[in-house]
Structures are given as structure tokens and as C-alpha cells.
Short mmCIF file of N, CA and C in Angstrom, two decimals:
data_model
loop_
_atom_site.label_atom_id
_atom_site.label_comp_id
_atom_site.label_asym_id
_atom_site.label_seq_id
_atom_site.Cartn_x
_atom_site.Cartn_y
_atom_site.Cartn_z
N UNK A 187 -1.99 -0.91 -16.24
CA UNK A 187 -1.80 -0.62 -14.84
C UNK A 187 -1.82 -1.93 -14.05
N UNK A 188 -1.45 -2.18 -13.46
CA UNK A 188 -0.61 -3.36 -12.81
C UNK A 188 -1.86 -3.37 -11.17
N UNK A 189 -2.57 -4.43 -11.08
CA UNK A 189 -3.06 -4.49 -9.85
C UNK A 189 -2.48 -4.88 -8.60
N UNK A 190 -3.69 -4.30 -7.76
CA UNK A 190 -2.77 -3.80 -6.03
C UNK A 190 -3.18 -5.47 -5.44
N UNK A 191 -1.80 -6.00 -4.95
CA UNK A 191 -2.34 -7.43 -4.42
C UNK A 191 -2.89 -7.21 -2.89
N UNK A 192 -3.90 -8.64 -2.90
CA UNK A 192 -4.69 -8.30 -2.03
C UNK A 192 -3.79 -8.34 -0.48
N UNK A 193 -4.46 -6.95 0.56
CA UNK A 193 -3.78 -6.81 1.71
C UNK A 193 -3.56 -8.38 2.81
N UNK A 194 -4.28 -9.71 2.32
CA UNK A 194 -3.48 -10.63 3.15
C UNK A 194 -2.18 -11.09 2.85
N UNK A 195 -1.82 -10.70 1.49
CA UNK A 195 -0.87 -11.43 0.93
C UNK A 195 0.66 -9.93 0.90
N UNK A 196 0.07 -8.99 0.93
CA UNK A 196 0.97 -8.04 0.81
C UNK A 196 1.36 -8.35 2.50
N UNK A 197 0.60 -8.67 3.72
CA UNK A 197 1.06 -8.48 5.02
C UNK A 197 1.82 -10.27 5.21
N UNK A 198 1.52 -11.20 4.57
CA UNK A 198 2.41 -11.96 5.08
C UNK A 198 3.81 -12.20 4.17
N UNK A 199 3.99 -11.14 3.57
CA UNK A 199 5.21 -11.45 2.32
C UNK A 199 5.92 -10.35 2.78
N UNK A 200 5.49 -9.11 4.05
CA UNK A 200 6.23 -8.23 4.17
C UNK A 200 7.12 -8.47 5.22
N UNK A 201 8.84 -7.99 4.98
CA UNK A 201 9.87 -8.07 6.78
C UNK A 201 8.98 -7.65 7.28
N UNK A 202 9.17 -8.42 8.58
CA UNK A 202 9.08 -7.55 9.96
C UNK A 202 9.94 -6.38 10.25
N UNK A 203 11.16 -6.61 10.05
CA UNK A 203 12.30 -5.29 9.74
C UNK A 203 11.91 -4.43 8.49
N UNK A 204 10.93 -4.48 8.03
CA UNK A 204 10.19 -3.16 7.01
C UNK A 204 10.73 -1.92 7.83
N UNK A 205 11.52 -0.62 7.27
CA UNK A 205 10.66 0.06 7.57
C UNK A 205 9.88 1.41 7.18
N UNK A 206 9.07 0.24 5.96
CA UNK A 206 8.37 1.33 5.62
C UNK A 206 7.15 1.99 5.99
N UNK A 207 6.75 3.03 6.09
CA UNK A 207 5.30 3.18 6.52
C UNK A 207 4.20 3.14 5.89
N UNK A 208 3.10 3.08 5.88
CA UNK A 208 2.00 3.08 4.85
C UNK A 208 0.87 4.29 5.68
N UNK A 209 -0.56 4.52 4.62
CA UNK A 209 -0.94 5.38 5.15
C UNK A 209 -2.23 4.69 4.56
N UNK A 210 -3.79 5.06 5.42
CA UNK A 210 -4.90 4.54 4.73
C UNK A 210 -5.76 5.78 5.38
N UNK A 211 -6.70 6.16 4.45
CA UNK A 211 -7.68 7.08 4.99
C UNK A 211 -9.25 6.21 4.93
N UNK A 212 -9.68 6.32 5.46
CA UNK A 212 -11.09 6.02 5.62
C UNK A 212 -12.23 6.80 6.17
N UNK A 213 -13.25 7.26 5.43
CA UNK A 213 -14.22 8.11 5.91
C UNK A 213 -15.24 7.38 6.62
N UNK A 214 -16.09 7.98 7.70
CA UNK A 214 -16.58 7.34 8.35
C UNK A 214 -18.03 8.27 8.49
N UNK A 215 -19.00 7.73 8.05
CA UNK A 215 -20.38 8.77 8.17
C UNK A 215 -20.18 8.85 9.38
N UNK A 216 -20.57 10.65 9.46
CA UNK A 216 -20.52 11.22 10.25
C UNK A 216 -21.74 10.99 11.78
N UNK A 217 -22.64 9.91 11.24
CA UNK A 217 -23.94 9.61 12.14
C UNK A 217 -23.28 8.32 12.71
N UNK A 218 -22.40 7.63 12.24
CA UNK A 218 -21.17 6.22 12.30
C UNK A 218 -20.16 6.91 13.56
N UNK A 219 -19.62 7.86 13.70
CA UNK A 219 -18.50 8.06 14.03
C UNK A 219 -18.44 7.85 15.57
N UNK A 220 -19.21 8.08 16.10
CA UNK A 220 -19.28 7.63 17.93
C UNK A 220 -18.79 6.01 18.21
N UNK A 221 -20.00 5.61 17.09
CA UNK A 221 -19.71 4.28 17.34
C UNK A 221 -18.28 3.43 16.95
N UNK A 222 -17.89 4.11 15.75
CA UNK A 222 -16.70 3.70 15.17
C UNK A 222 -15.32 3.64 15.91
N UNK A 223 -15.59 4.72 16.95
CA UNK A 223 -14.52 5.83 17.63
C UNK A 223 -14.72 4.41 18.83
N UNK A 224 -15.67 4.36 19.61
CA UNK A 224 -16.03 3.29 20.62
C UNK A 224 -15.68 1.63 20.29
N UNK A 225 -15.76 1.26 19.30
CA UNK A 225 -15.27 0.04 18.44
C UNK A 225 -13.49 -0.09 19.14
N UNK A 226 -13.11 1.02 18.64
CA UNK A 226 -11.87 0.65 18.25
C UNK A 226 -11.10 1.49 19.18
N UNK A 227 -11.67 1.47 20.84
CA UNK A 227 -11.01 1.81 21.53
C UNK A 227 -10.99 0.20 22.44
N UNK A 228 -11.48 -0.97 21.85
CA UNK A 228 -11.68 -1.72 22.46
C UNK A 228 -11.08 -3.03 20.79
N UNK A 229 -10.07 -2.84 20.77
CA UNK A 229 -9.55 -3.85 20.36
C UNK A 229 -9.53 -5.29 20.32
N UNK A 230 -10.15 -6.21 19.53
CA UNK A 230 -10.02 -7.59 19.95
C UNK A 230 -8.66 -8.39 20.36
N UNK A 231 -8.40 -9.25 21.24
CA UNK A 231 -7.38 -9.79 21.28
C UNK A 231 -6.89 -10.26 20.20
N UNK A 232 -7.78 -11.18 19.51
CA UNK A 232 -7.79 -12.09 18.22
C UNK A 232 -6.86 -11.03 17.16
N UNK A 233 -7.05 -9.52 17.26
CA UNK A 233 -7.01 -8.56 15.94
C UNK A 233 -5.40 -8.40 16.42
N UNK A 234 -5.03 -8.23 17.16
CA UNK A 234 -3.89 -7.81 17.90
C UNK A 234 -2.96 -8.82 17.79
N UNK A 235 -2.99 -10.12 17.94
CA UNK A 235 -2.24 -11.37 17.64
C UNK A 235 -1.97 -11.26 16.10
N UNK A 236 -3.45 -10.84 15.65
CA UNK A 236 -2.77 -11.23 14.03
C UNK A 236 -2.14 -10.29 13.37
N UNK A 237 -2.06 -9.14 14.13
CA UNK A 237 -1.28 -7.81 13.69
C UNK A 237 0.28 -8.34 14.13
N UNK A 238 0.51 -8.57 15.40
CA UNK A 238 1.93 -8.74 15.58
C UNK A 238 2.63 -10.51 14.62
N UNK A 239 1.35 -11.06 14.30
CA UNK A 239 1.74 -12.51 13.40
C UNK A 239 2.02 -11.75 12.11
N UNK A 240 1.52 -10.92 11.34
CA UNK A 240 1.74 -10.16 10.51
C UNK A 240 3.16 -9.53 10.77
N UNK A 241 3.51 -8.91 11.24
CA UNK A 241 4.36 -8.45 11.46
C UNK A 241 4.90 -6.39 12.21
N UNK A 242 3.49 -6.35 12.24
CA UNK A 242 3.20 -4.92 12.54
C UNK A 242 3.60 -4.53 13.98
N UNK A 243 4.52 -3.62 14.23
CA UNK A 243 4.68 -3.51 15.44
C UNK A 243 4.29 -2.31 16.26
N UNK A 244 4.69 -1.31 15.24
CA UNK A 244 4.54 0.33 15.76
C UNK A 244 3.22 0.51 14.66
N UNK A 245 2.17 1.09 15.38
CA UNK A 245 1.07 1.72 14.44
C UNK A 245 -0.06 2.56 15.21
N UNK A 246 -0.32 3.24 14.63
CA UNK A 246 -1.22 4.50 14.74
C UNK A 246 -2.90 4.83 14.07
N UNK A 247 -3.68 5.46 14.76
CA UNK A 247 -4.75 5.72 14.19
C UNK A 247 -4.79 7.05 14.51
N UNK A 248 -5.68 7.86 13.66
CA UNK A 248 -5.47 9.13 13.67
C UNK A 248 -7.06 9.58 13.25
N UNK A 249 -7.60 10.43 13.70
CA UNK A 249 -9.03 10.79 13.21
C UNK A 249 -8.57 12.39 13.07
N UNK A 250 -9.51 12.79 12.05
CA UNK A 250 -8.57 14.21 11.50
C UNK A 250 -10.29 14.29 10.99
N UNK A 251 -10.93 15.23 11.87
CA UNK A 251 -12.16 16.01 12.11
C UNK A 251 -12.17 16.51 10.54
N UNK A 252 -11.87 16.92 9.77
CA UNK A 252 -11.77 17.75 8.40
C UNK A 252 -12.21 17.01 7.33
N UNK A 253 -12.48 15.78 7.36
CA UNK A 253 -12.08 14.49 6.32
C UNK A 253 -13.35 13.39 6.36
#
């Protein structure tokens, strides 16, 4: 089985004209989740530069209560 290269190297080797989508789930203890939810309604500038230096343009977060 062939290993998954690591996500800095998969984001600077990918087009910007990708367009593929990807998908990541992450669980978040449920005693975590206020805070997690509050985190990341407040975005760093720093995180945001290196997303569009990456190449990411359109992206989404999704919290799905079930999971």
C-alpha cells in the first residue's frame, strides 16, 4: 500500500485550476465543541494567506451534529 504524502507537499504541488474536491471529517469531543465552533469563526489572517498561497479558493466547513 503506497503512502499518503504529507498534506504540505500534496497542497503546494496541487493547480490552482484543480478542480477537484476533497473531503475531511474530524470529530470533535463533544465537551470541545463550543470552543472549536468559536475558534474557527475567527480565522487567522496568517491561515487565510496561506490557504489562498496554497492555492485554495472555494471551501467549506460543515458540522453535521450526528458524527
Amino acid at each position: 500500500m503506497s503512502e499518503t504524502p504529507p498534506l504540505a507537499h500534496t497542497l503546494a504541488t496541487t493547480s490552482q485550476a484543480s478542480p477537484h474536491r476533497a473531503c475531511f471529517l474530524l470529530r470533535v469531543r463533544p465537551e470541545k465543541l463550543a470552543e472549536y465552533a468559536d475558534v474557527h469563526q475567527r480565522v487567522w489572517d496568517e491561515m487565510l494567506q496561506a490557504l489562498r498561497d496554497a492555492g485554495w479558493r472555494h471551501y467549506s466547513l460543515f458540522l453535521d451534529p450526528h458524527t
